[in-house]
Short mmCIF file of C-alpha atoms and ligand atoms in Angstrom, two decimals:
data_model
loop_
_atom_site.label_atom_id
_atom_site.label_comp_id
_atom_site.label_asym_id
_atom_site.label_seq_id
_atom_site.Cartn_x
_atom_site.Cartn_y
_atom_site.Cartn_z
CA UNK A 1 -17.31 62.12 17.71
CA UNK A 2 -20.52 60.42 18.81
CA UNK A 3 -21.29 59.50 15.21
CA UNK A 4 -17.87 57.92 14.93
CA UNK A 5 -18.43 55.96 18.12
CA UNK A 6 -21.78 54.78 16.79
CA UNK A 7 -20.05 53.50 13.67
CA UNK A 8 -17.56 51.57 15.75
CA UNK A 9 -20.41 50.15 17.78
CA UNK A 10 -22.21 49.15 14.60
CA UNK A 11 -19.08 47.48 13.33
CA UNK A 12 -18.87 45.48 16.54
CA UNK A 13 -22.45 44.34 16.16
CA UNK A 14 -21.81 43.38 12.55
CA UNK A 15 -18.71 41.40 13.49
CA UNK A 16 -20.73 39.58 16.15
CA UNK A 17 -23.48 38.78 13.69
CA UNK A 18 -20.88 37.40 11.29
CA UNK A 19 -19.01 35.45 13.94
CA UNK A 20 -21.95 33.83 15.74
CA UNK A 21 -22.89 31.47 12.89
CA UNK A 22 -19.23 30.33 12.72
CA UNK A 23 -19.24 29.52 16.42
CA UNK A 24 -22.60 27.84 16.09
CA UNK A 25 -21.40 25.56 13.28
CA UNK A 26 -18.90 24.05 15.70
CA UNK A 27 -21.40 23.51 18.46
CA UNK A 28 -21.73 19.76 18.89
CA UNK A 29 -24.15 19.95 21.81
CA UNK A 30 -27.24 20.34 19.59
CA UNK A 31 -26.63 18.33 16.44
CA UNK A 32 -23.99 17.07 14.05
CA UNK A 33 -23.98 17.06 10.26
CA UNK A 34 -21.55 14.42 8.99
CA UNK A 35 -18.99 15.45 6.39
CA UNK A 36 -20.53 14.57 3.00
CA UNK A 37 -18.41 16.37 0.47
CA UNK A 38 -15.00 14.83 0.72
CA UNK A 39 -14.23 12.71 -2.33
CA UNK A 40 -10.68 12.99 -3.66
CA UNK A 41 -10.25 14.39 -7.12
CA UNK A 42 -10.63 11.48 -9.55
CA UNK A 43 -7.22 12.23 -11.11
CA UNK A 44 -5.60 11.56 -7.74
CA UNK A 45 -7.08 8.05 -7.68
CA UNK A 46 -6.46 7.31 -11.37
CA UNK A 47 -2.86 8.50 -11.07
CA UNK A 48 -2.31 6.20 -8.09
CA UNK A 49 -3.91 3.24 -9.84
CA UNK A 50 -1.68 3.63 -12.88
CA UNK A 51 1.43 4.00 -10.73
CA UNK A 52 0.69 0.68 -9.00
CA UNK A 53 -0.12 -1.06 -12.30
CA UNK A 54 3.23 0.16 -13.58
CA UNK A 55 5.22 -1.46 -10.77
CA UNK A 56 6.06 -4.70 -12.61
CA UNK A 57 7.84 -2.67 -15.30
CA UNK A 58 10.45 -1.58 -12.80
CA UNK A 59 12.48 -4.33 -11.25
CA UNK A 60 14.24 -7.58 -11.75
CA UNK A 61 12.46 -10.81 -10.89
CA UNK A 62 13.84 -14.27 -10.22
CA UNK A 63 11.43 -15.85 -12.73
CA UNK A 64 8.60 -14.94 -15.11
CA UNK A 65 6.25 -16.74 -12.73
CA UNK A 66 7.25 -14.46 -9.88
CA UNK A 67 6.91 -11.46 -12.16
CA UNK A 68 3.42 -12.67 -13.11
CA UNK A 69 2.46 -12.95 -9.46
CA UNK A 70 3.92 -9.56 -8.71
CA UNK A 71 1.93 -8.07 -11.61
CA UNK A 72 -1.27 -9.55 -10.25
CA UNK A 73 -0.38 -8.16 -6.87
CA UNK A 74 0.20 -4.70 -8.34
CA UNK A 75 -3.20 -4.89 -10.05
CA UNK A 76 -4.78 -5.84 -6.73
CA UNK A 77 -3.17 -2.84 -5.13
CA UNK A 78 -4.59 -0.57 -7.83
CA UNK A 79 -8.00 -2.25 -7.46
CA UNK A 80 -7.81 -1.80 -3.74
CA UNK A 81 -7.33 1.95 -4.10
CA UNK A 82 -10.09 2.00 -6.68
CA UNK A 83 -12.59 0.17 -4.47
CA UNK A 84 -11.80 2.25 -1.38
CA UNK A 85 -12.58 5.29 -3.50
CA UNK A 86 -15.71 3.79 -5.03
CA UNK A 87 -17.10 2.88 -1.65
CA UNK A 88 -16.47 6.46 -0.56
CA UNK A 89 -14.16 5.32 2.19
CA UNK A 90 -11.46 7.88 1.43
CA UNK A 91 -11.70 11.52 2.44
CA UNK A 92 -9.43 14.11 0.91
CA UNK A 93 -10.75 17.66 0.62
CA UNK A 94 -12.56 17.84 3.94
CA UNK A 95 -11.50 19.72 7.08
CA UNK A 96 -9.84 16.69 8.70
CA UNK A 97 -7.77 15.67 5.66
CA UNK A 98 -6.76 19.25 4.95
CA UNK A 99 -5.43 19.47 8.49
CA UNK A 100 -3.47 16.22 8.09
CA UNK A 101 -1.97 17.45 4.84
CA UNK A 102 -0.86 20.69 6.48
CA UNK A 103 1.08 18.66 9.06
CA UNK A 104 2.51 16.54 6.24
CA UNK A 105 3.61 19.71 4.41
CA UNK A 106 5.34 21.01 7.50
CA UNK A 107 7.27 17.74 7.88
CA UNK A 108 8.18 17.69 4.18
CA UNK A 109 9.33 21.30 4.15
CA UNK A 110 11.81 20.67 6.96
CA UNK A 111 13.35 17.57 5.40
CA UNK A 112 15.04 18.08 2.00
CA UNK A 113 14.99 14.34 1.18
CA UNK A 114 11.17 14.35 1.31
CA UNK A 115 10.75 17.30 -1.02
CA UNK A 116 10.75 15.25 -4.20
CA UNK A 117 8.00 12.85 -3.09
CA UNK A 118 4.44 13.77 -3.97
CA UNK A 119 2.70 12.86 -0.70
CA UNK A 120 -1.07 12.71 -0.32
CA UNK A 121 -2.63 12.00 3.06
CA UNK A 122 -6.10 10.50 2.76
CA UNK A 123 -8.41 9.94 5.70
CA UNK A 124 -9.70 6.40 5.70
CA UNK A 125 -13.25 6.16 7.05
CA UNK A 126 -12.93 3.25 9.41
CA UNK A 127 -12.97 2.80 13.17
CA UNK A 128 -9.97 0.50 13.10
CA UNK A 129 -7.04 2.34 14.74
CA UNK A 130 -4.38 2.27 12.04
CA UNK A 131 -2.41 4.21 9.47
CA UNK A 132 -0.75 2.93 6.34
CA UNK A 133 1.65 3.90 3.59
CA UNK A 134 0.54 2.31 0.32
CA UNK A 135 3.60 3.50 -1.57
CA UNK A 136 3.85 6.13 -4.29
CA UNK A 137 3.16 8.84 -1.70
CA UNK A 138 -0.32 7.57 -0.78
CA UNK A 139 -0.76 7.60 3.00
CA UNK A 140 -3.95 6.56 4.77
CA UNK A 141 -4.80 7.67 8.28
CA UNK A 142 -7.81 5.91 9.75
CA UNK A 143 -10.41 7.89 11.67
CA UNK A 144 -10.16 5.28 14.41
CA UNK A 145 -6.50 6.15 14.98
CA UNK A 146 -7.12 9.90 14.96
CA UNK A 147 -9.78 9.38 17.58
CA UNK A 148 -7.18 7.90 19.89
CA UNK A 149 -4.48 10.51 19.35
CA UNK A 150 -4.48 13.62 21.52
CA UNK A 151 -2.05 16.13 20.04
CA UNK A 152 -0.82 17.42 16.72
CA UNK A 153 2.66 16.15 17.64
CA UNK A 154 1.34 12.60 17.93
CA UNK A 155 -0.32 12.88 14.53
CA UNK A 156 2.94 14.27 13.16
CA UNK A 157 4.82 11.20 14.39
CA UNK A 158 2.33 8.89 12.71
CA UNK A 159 2.66 10.80 9.42
CA UNK A 160 6.46 11.01 9.63
CA UNK A 161 6.60 7.26 10.27
CA UNK A 162 4.46 6.57 7.19
CA UNK A 163 6.58 8.97 5.14
CA UNK A 164 9.58 6.94 6.26
CA UNK A 165 7.98 3.74 4.93
CA UNK A 166 7.33 5.49 1.66
CA UNK A 167 10.81 6.92 1.23
CA UNK A 168 12.36 3.51 1.99
CA UNK A 169 10.01 1.98 -0.64
CA UNK A 170 8.77 -0.61 1.87
CA UNK A 171 5.51 -1.09 0.03
CA UNK A 172 7.01 -2.28 -3.25
CA UNK A 173 9.66 -4.33 -1.43
CA UNK A 174 7.06 -6.04 0.75
CA UNK A 175 4.90 -6.74 -2.31
CA UNK A 176 7.87 -8.35 -4.03
CA UNK A 177 8.53 -10.49 -1.00
CA UNK A 178 4.86 -11.50 -0.80
CA UNK A 179 4.61 -12.31 -4.47
CA UNK A 180 7.55 -14.68 -4.17
CA UNK A 181 5.62 -16.75 -1.68
CA UNK A 182 1.99 -15.97 -1.75
CA UNK A 183 -0.84 -14.68 -3.86
CA UNK A 184 -4.45 -14.17 -2.89
CA UNK A 185 -7.32 -13.60 -5.31
CA UNK A 186 -9.71 -11.89 -2.93
CA UNK A 187 -9.90 -8.81 -5.05
CA UNK A 188 -10.83 -10.54 -8.26
CA UNK A 189 -14.31 -10.35 -6.84
CA UNK A 190 -14.35 -6.61 -7.11
CA UNK A 191 -15.28 -5.81 -10.65
CA UNK A 192 -13.85 -2.94 -12.60
CA UNK A 193 -16.58 -0.37 -12.73
CA UNK A 194 -15.27 3.01 -13.76
CA UNK A 195 -15.69 5.25 -10.77
CA UNK A 196 -19.22 4.11 -10.11
CA UNK A 197 -20.17 4.03 -6.48
CA UNK A 198 -20.32 0.60 -4.91
CA UNK A 199 -23.15 -0.24 -2.62
CA UNK A 200 -22.36 0.02 1.06
CA UNK A 201 -21.95 -3.62 1.49
CA UNK A 202 -20.60 -5.11 4.68
CA UNK A 203 -19.14 -8.09 2.80
CA UNK A 204 -17.00 -5.71 0.75
CA UNK A 205 -15.94 -4.00 3.94
CA UNK A 206 -14.87 -7.31 5.36
CA UNK A 207 -12.88 -8.12 2.23
CA UNK A 208 -11.11 -4.81 2.45
CA UNK A 209 -10.30 -5.42 6.10
CA UNK A 210 -8.90 -8.86 5.40
CA UNK A 211 -6.85 -7.47 2.53
CA UNK A 212 -5.38 -4.99 4.98
CA UNK A 213 -4.69 -7.63 7.57
CA UNK A 214 -3.00 -10.01 5.15
CA UNK A 215 -1.27 -7.82 2.63
CA UNK A 216 -0.66 -4.44 4.14
CA UNK A 217 1.49 -5.26 7.08
CA UNK A 218 5.16 -4.46 7.26
CA UNK A 219 7.80 -6.61 8.88
CA UNK A 220 9.12 -5.67 12.28
CA UNK A 221 12.43 -4.58 10.77
CA UNK A 222 10.61 -2.20 8.44
CA UNK A 223 8.56 -0.82 11.31
CA UNK A 224 11.68 -0.11 13.34
CA UNK A 225 13.30 1.56 10.34
CA UNK A 226 10.21 3.73 9.71
CA UNK A 227 10.16 4.71 13.41
CA UNK A 228 13.78 5.79 13.22
CA UNK A 229 13.40 7.73 9.96
CA UNK A 230 10.09 9.17 11.06
CA UNK A 231 11.56 10.31 14.36
CA UNK A 232 14.29 12.24 12.52
CA UNK A 233 11.81 13.87 10.11
CA UNK A 234 9.52 14.89 12.90
CA UNK A 235 12.26 16.32 15.13
CA UNK A 236 13.55 18.34 12.17
CA UNK A 237 10.06 19.79 11.77
CA UNK A 238 10.11 20.92 15.41
CA UNK A 239 7.75 18.39 16.95
CA UNK A 240 8.12 17.23 20.55
CA UNK A 241 10.29 14.07 21.01
CA UNK A 242 8.22 12.68 23.88
CA UNK A 243 5.15 12.44 21.68
CA UNK A 244 6.86 9.73 19.59
CA UNK A 245 6.85 7.41 22.59
CA UNK A 246 3.34 8.52 23.55
CA UNK A 247 2.14 7.54 20.07
CA UNK A 248 3.61 4.05 20.29
CA UNK A 249 2.02 3.60 23.72
CA UNK A 250 -1.34 4.59 22.25
CA UNK A 251 -0.87 2.06 19.44
CA UNK A 252 0.07 -0.56 22.01
CA UNK A 253 -3.33 -0.09 23.68
CA UNK A 254 -5.24 0.34 20.44
CA UNK A 255 -6.91 -3.07 20.59
CA UNK A 256 -8.91 -1.95 23.60
CA UNK A 257 -12.09 0.01 23.18
CA UNK A 258 -11.84 3.70 23.98
CA UNK A 259 -15.08 3.66 25.93
CA UNK A 260 -14.98 1.54 29.05
CA UNK A 261 -17.87 2.97 31.08
CA UNK A 262 -20.81 0.65 31.59
CA UNK A 263 -23.78 2.18 29.77
CA UNK A 264 -26.77 3.26 31.80
CA UNK A 265 -29.13 1.36 29.51
CA UNK A 266 -31.98 1.54 32.02
CA UNK A 267 -31.82 5.34 31.74
CA UNK A 268 -31.76 5.41 27.94
CA UNK A 269 -34.44 2.81 27.32
CA UNK A 270 -37.01 3.40 30.02
CA UNK A 271 -40.20 4.95 28.62
CA UNK A 272 -43.57 5.96 30.00
CA UNK A 273 -45.35 3.59 27.63
CA UNK A 274 -42.72 0.89 27.77
CA UNK A 275 -40.72 0.42 30.96
CA UNK A 276 -37.21 -0.98 31.07
CA UNK A 277 -37.14 -4.69 31.97
CA UNK A 278 -34.42 -5.77 34.37
CA UNK A 279 -34.05 -9.19 32.69
CA UNK A 280 -32.63 -7.40 29.62
CA UNK A 281 -29.40 -7.14 31.59
CA UNK A 282 -29.36 -10.77 32.72
CA UNK A 283 -26.23 -12.48 31.37
CA UNK A 284 -27.34 -16.04 32.19
CA UNK A 285 -28.38 -16.95 28.66
CA UNK A 286 -25.01 -16.04 27.13
CA UNK A 287 -21.69 -17.76 27.44
CA UNK A 288 -20.29 -16.48 30.72
CA UNK A 289 -16.66 -17.20 30.19
CA UNK A 290 -16.05 -13.48 29.69
CA UNK A 291 -17.22 -12.62 33.18
CA UNK A 292 -14.72 -14.84 34.93
CA UNK A 293 -11.86 -13.31 32.98
CA UNK A 294 -10.62 -10.28 34.86
CA UNK A 295 -7.77 -9.49 32.48
CA UNK A 296 -9.99 -8.12 29.78
CA UNK A 297 -7.57 -7.95 26.91
CA UNK A 298 -5.27 -10.91 26.93
CA UNK A 299 -5.01 -11.43 23.18
CA UNK A 300 -1.69 -12.88 22.03
CA UNK A 301 0.68 -10.45 20.32
CA UNK A 302 0.26 -12.09 16.93
CA UNK A 303 -3.46 -11.37 17.03
CA UNK A 304 -3.04 -7.71 17.88
CA UNK A 305 -3.19 -5.13 15.15
CA UNK A 306 -0.04 -3.52 16.52
CA UNK A 307 2.40 -6.12 17.75
CA UNK A 308 5.93 -5.20 18.80
CA UNK A 309 5.10 -1.78 20.22
CA UNK A 310 7.01 -2.46 23.44
CA UNK A 311 10.09 -3.50 21.46
CA UNK A 312 9.74 -0.51 19.15
CA UNK A 313 9.59 1.85 22.14
CA UNK A 314 12.89 0.45 23.49
CA UNK A 315 14.63 1.00 20.16
CA UNK A 316 13.11 4.43 19.66
CA UNK A 317 14.41 5.50 23.07
CA UNK A 318 17.92 4.94 21.66
CA UNK A 319 17.13 7.30 18.77
CA UNK A 320 15.84 9.90 21.19
CA UNK A 321 19.09 9.69 23.21
CA UNK A 322 21.17 10.32 20.13
CA UNK A 323 18.88 13.03 18.78
CA UNK A 324 17.15 14.69 21.73
CA UNK A 325 15.26 17.56 20.07
CA UNK A 326 13.23 19.77 22.38
CA UNK A 327 9.98 19.18 24.12
CA UNK A 328 8.36 22.57 23.63
CA UNK A 329 4.68 21.86 23.07
CA UNK A 330 3.32 22.95 19.69
CA UNK A 331 0.35 25.17 19.23
CA UNK A 332 -2.18 22.92 17.62
CA UNK A 333 -5.65 22.92 16.23
CA UNK A 334 -6.43 19.32 16.95
CA UNK A 335 -8.49 20.18 20.04
CA UNK A 336 -11.06 21.77 17.73
CA UNK A 337 -11.13 18.91 15.25
CA UNK A 338 -11.13 16.05 17.70
CA UNK A 339 -14.85 16.02 18.55
CA UNK A 340 -15.58 15.96 14.84
CA UNK A 341 -13.36 12.88 14.46
CA UNK A 342 -15.44 11.00 17.06
CA UNK A 343 -18.67 11.87 15.26
CA UNK A 344 -17.16 10.78 11.95
CA UNK A 345 -16.11 7.46 13.48
CA UNK A 346 -19.75 6.87 14.42
CA UNK A 347 -20.80 7.80 10.89
CA UNK A 348 -18.22 5.45 9.36
CA UNK A 349 -19.56 2.64 11.56
CA UNK A 350 -23.07 3.36 10.25
CA UNK A 351 -21.82 3.24 6.69
CA UNK A 352 -20.15 -0.11 7.19
CA UNK A 353 -23.41 -1.30 8.80
CA UNK A 354 -21.72 -1.99 12.13
CA UNK A 355 -24.91 -1.09 14.00
CA UNK A 356 -23.87 -2.61 17.30
CA UNK A 357 -20.64 -0.64 17.64
CA UNK A 358 -22.30 2.51 16.25
CA UNK A 359 -25.08 2.29 18.81
CA UNK A 360 -22.60 1.56 21.60
CA UNK A 361 -20.58 4.63 20.66
CA UNK A 362 -23.58 6.88 20.16
CA UNK A 363 -24.79 5.97 23.65
CA UNK A 364 -21.32 6.45 25.14
CA UNK A 365 -21.00 9.87 23.51
CA UNK A 366 -24.31 10.90 25.03
CA UNK A 367 -22.65 11.48 28.38
CA UNK A 368 -20.68 14.28 26.72
CA UNK A 369 -23.40 15.45 24.29
CA UNK A 370 -26.69 14.55 26.02
CA UNK A 371 -28.88 16.62 23.68
CA UNK A 372 -27.12 15.92 20.40
CA UNK A 373 -29.79 15.00 17.87
CA UNK A 374 -27.45 13.18 15.48
CA UNK A 375 -26.46 10.73 18.23
CA UNK A 376 -30.13 10.15 19.04
CA UNK A 377 -30.85 9.49 15.37
CA UNK A 378 -27.98 6.98 15.22
CA UNK A 379 -29.31 5.15 18.30
CA UNK A 380 -32.80 4.99 16.81
CA UNK A 381 -31.48 3.99 13.38
CA UNK A 382 -29.47 1.13 14.90
CA UNK A 383 -32.47 -0.15 16.89
CA UNK A 384 -34.48 -0.15 13.67
CA UNK A 385 -31.83 -1.91 11.58
CA UNK A 386 -31.22 -4.54 14.26
CA UNK A 387 -34.96 -5.22 14.52
CA UNK A 388 -35.06 -5.64 10.73
CA UNK A 389 -32.04 -7.92 10.82
CA UNK A 390 -33.73 -10.10 13.42
CA UNK A 391 -36.88 -10.35 11.30
CA UNK A 392 -34.72 -11.47 8.36
CA UNK A 393 -33.00 -14.04 10.62
CA UNK A 394 -29.70 -12.23 10.18
CA UNK A 395 -29.30 -10.95 13.72
CA UNK A 396 -26.19 -12.99 14.50
CA UNK A 397 -24.44 -11.52 11.46
CA UNK A 398 -24.62 -8.19 13.23
CA UNK A 399 -24.53 -9.01 16.94
CA UNK A 400 -21.57 -10.91 18.36
CA UNK A 401 -21.75 -12.86 21.58
CA UNK A 402 -19.92 -11.43 24.59
CA UNK A 403 -16.28 -12.39 24.55
CA UNK A 404 -13.47 -12.10 27.03
CA UNK A 405 -11.51 -9.92 24.57
CA UNK A 406 -14.09 -7.14 24.39
CA UNK A 407 -14.17 -5.48 27.79
CA UNK A 408 -16.91 -5.39 30.38
CA UNK A 409 -18.87 -2.36 29.14
CA UNK A 410 -19.24 -3.68 25.60
CA UNK A 411 -20.04 -7.20 26.80
CA UNK A 412 -22.86 -5.92 29.00
CA UNK A 413 -24.23 -4.10 25.99
CA UNK A 414 -24.05 -7.33 23.96
CA UNK A 415 -25.92 -9.16 26.72
CA UNK A 416 -28.66 -6.55 26.48
CA UNK A 417 -28.89 -7.07 22.70
CA UNK A 418 -29.02 -10.83 23.09
CA UNK A 419 -31.99 -10.48 25.45
CA UNK A 420 -33.97 -8.69 22.75
CA UNK A 421 -36.61 -10.05 20.40
CA UNK A 422 -37.59 -8.35 17.17
CA UNK A 423 -40.75 -7.01 18.82
CA UNK A 424 -38.90 -5.61 21.86
CA UNK A 425 -36.41 -3.93 19.53
CA UNK A 426 -39.28 -2.44 17.54
CA UNK A 427 -41.00 -1.20 20.70
CA UNK A 428 -37.76 0.36 21.88
CA UNK A 429 -37.37 2.03 18.50
CA UNK A 430 -40.87 3.52 18.38
CA UNK A 431 -40.76 4.66 21.99
CA UNK A 432 -37.30 6.12 21.53
CA UNK A 433 -38.53 8.00 18.45
CA UNK A 434 -41.62 9.39 20.18
CA UNK A 435 -39.74 10.41 23.29
CA UNK A 436 -36.66 11.90 21.63
CA UNK A 437 -37.12 12.73 17.98
CA UNK A 438 -40.63 12.88 16.61
CA UNK A 439 -41.09 16.61 17.34
CA UNK A 440 -38.48 17.65 14.81
CA UNK A 441 -40.07 18.19 11.42
CA UNK A 442 -37.08 19.60 9.56
CA UNK A 443 -34.12 17.30 10.23
CA UNK A 444 -33.58 15.02 7.17
CA UNK A 445 -32.23 12.22 9.38
CA UNK A 446 -35.39 12.23 11.54
CA UNK A 447 -37.41 12.36 8.32
CA UNK A 448 -35.54 9.37 6.97
CA UNK A 449 -36.25 7.37 10.14
CA UNK A 450 -39.96 8.25 9.95
CA UNK A 451 -40.21 7.28 6.29
CA UNK A 452 -38.28 4.05 6.59
CA UNK A 453 -40.21 2.82 9.63
CA UNK A 454 -43.71 3.84 8.54
CA UNK A 455 -45.79 0.69 8.95
CA UNK A 456 -48.93 2.40 7.57
CA UNK A 457 -47.46 3.01 4.13
CA UNK A 458 -44.45 0.90 3.13
CA UNK A 459 -41.61 2.26 1.06
CA UNK A 460 -42.33 2.87 -2.64
CA UNK A 461 -40.62 5.04 -5.25
CA UNK A 462 -43.45 7.57 -4.91
CA UNK A 463 -42.85 7.75 -1.21
CA UNK A 464 -39.15 8.30 -1.76
CA UNK A 465 -39.98 11.18 -4.11
CA UNK A 466 -42.19 12.59 -1.41
CA UNK A 467 -39.23 12.42 0.98
CA UNK A 468 -37.04 14.19 -1.53
CA UNK A 469 -39.62 16.91 -1.99
CA UNK A 470 -39.87 17.46 1.73
CA UNK A 471 -36.21 17.29 2.76
CA UNK A 472 -33.99 17.70 -0.33
CA UNK A 473 -31.28 15.51 1.13
CA UNK A 474 -29.33 13.43 -1.41
CA UNK A 475 -27.69 11.26 1.19
CA UNK A 476 -30.89 9.94 2.76
CA UNK A 477 -32.65 9.93 -0.59
CA UNK A 478 -30.01 7.46 -1.86
CA UNK A 479 -30.24 5.46 1.36
CA UNK A 480 -34.00 5.10 0.90
CA UNK A 481 -33.51 3.98 -2.69
CA UNK A 482 -30.99 1.39 -1.57
CA UNK A 483 -33.55 0.17 0.98
CA UNK A 484 -36.26 -0.12 -1.64
CA UNK A 485 -33.91 -2.01 -3.95
CA UNK A 486 -33.13 -4.50 -1.16
CA UNK A 487 -36.84 -4.84 -0.34
CA UNK A 488 -37.77 -5.77 -3.91
CA UNK A 489 -34.75 -8.09 -4.10
CA UNK A 490 -35.81 -10.08 -1.01
CA UNK A 491 -39.41 -10.28 -2.23
CA UNK A 492 -38.26 -11.97 -5.45
ZN1 ZN B 1 4.58 1.29 9.99
#
């Protein structure tokens, strides 16, 4: 009997040994490793591209000229998908996207009319709070939207809404309408390039954003229709009716920053060797219009990324009356994934070279994860990049002036950045490194920061090889190579 008990005891110990690493991998208090392996299967992208290119072959057009425009538009759409993929902005096989696709499957399996559509939910790596149905079953959910949602039911409403757009073929209809009146050639600039990776170029990011803003918006009537269809799909799948309204309220507030606390900059940037200077917080040398405005977010509806939410809520309430469903909360896994979404938003900001917002968020997240090394690396990395930008006379391309639309916390942070010089930024960077990061010899991100900022021996291909030898990290190895390429380019 005792032997048996010992075996059971041993089993328990074994189970613990096996479980502990799993628990540890979800511990965000110490560090965070961004999701790297997430690219969609290339056939998924190629299939989508060819479906969009094929659009002009289905449909009747009022003239050959209109058909020509529509064809160009369809090509742009295919190119758009292609470039999002090439810039590694789309996630598909990672933990977040797999979760989204499980919710999508649940909705589809409860609604016979959706069963014949081949839906693919891709996570779009951007902080902008949005979701979009491209047509042909391709649905994008932005990280920035996921970060704002709180429950699986809310996510389900977003997905059901996008599935509604898709089933009603809003994308092709809207493209037809646009091609009758309007055609933009923004995307001619993006060359065909197989599936070669594009450089992480902020100009390309901006082009993609403007393409979204101009060409990817549905009319109010289509939005209302997608709400109504989506609501039905999502009720049939057993999701809670009240979360539909909650979701629209979240969208209605989506133009405000999530983080509104004023940063304790004097706590983060006060060092033994380099004390915090109070004049860094002095707003007098920036335009002060933003201070006098107490209503922080008074942008007109037409400027907002989600107009009409109030009107959509009113109409959706009618749907809820006629189809009440039941408000039993669903068991959901989103609580576990949500912290990861916030970290990935920060990472996506780094990749689009939005160093100001990335640093703002990394500092904000420090109140929840004070010891997280990834967030410290991001802060240091941003200080370094901003110092470099100032040396190149490109600071204003990265750092906006305070504005009454931004909110007090972010404006105060901008004031701080506008009181910097390249040498103060560099001093903050080196002191921040020595105080917070220099002790770690194994983290590839810390290693990257040391290599890139080493004033004793500037970056060369030999040095990059040395980095590779020491850390074996493809991501930072590529980042260093990109840096070196830019260095030699500016020297010429
Ligand atoms: Zn919509």
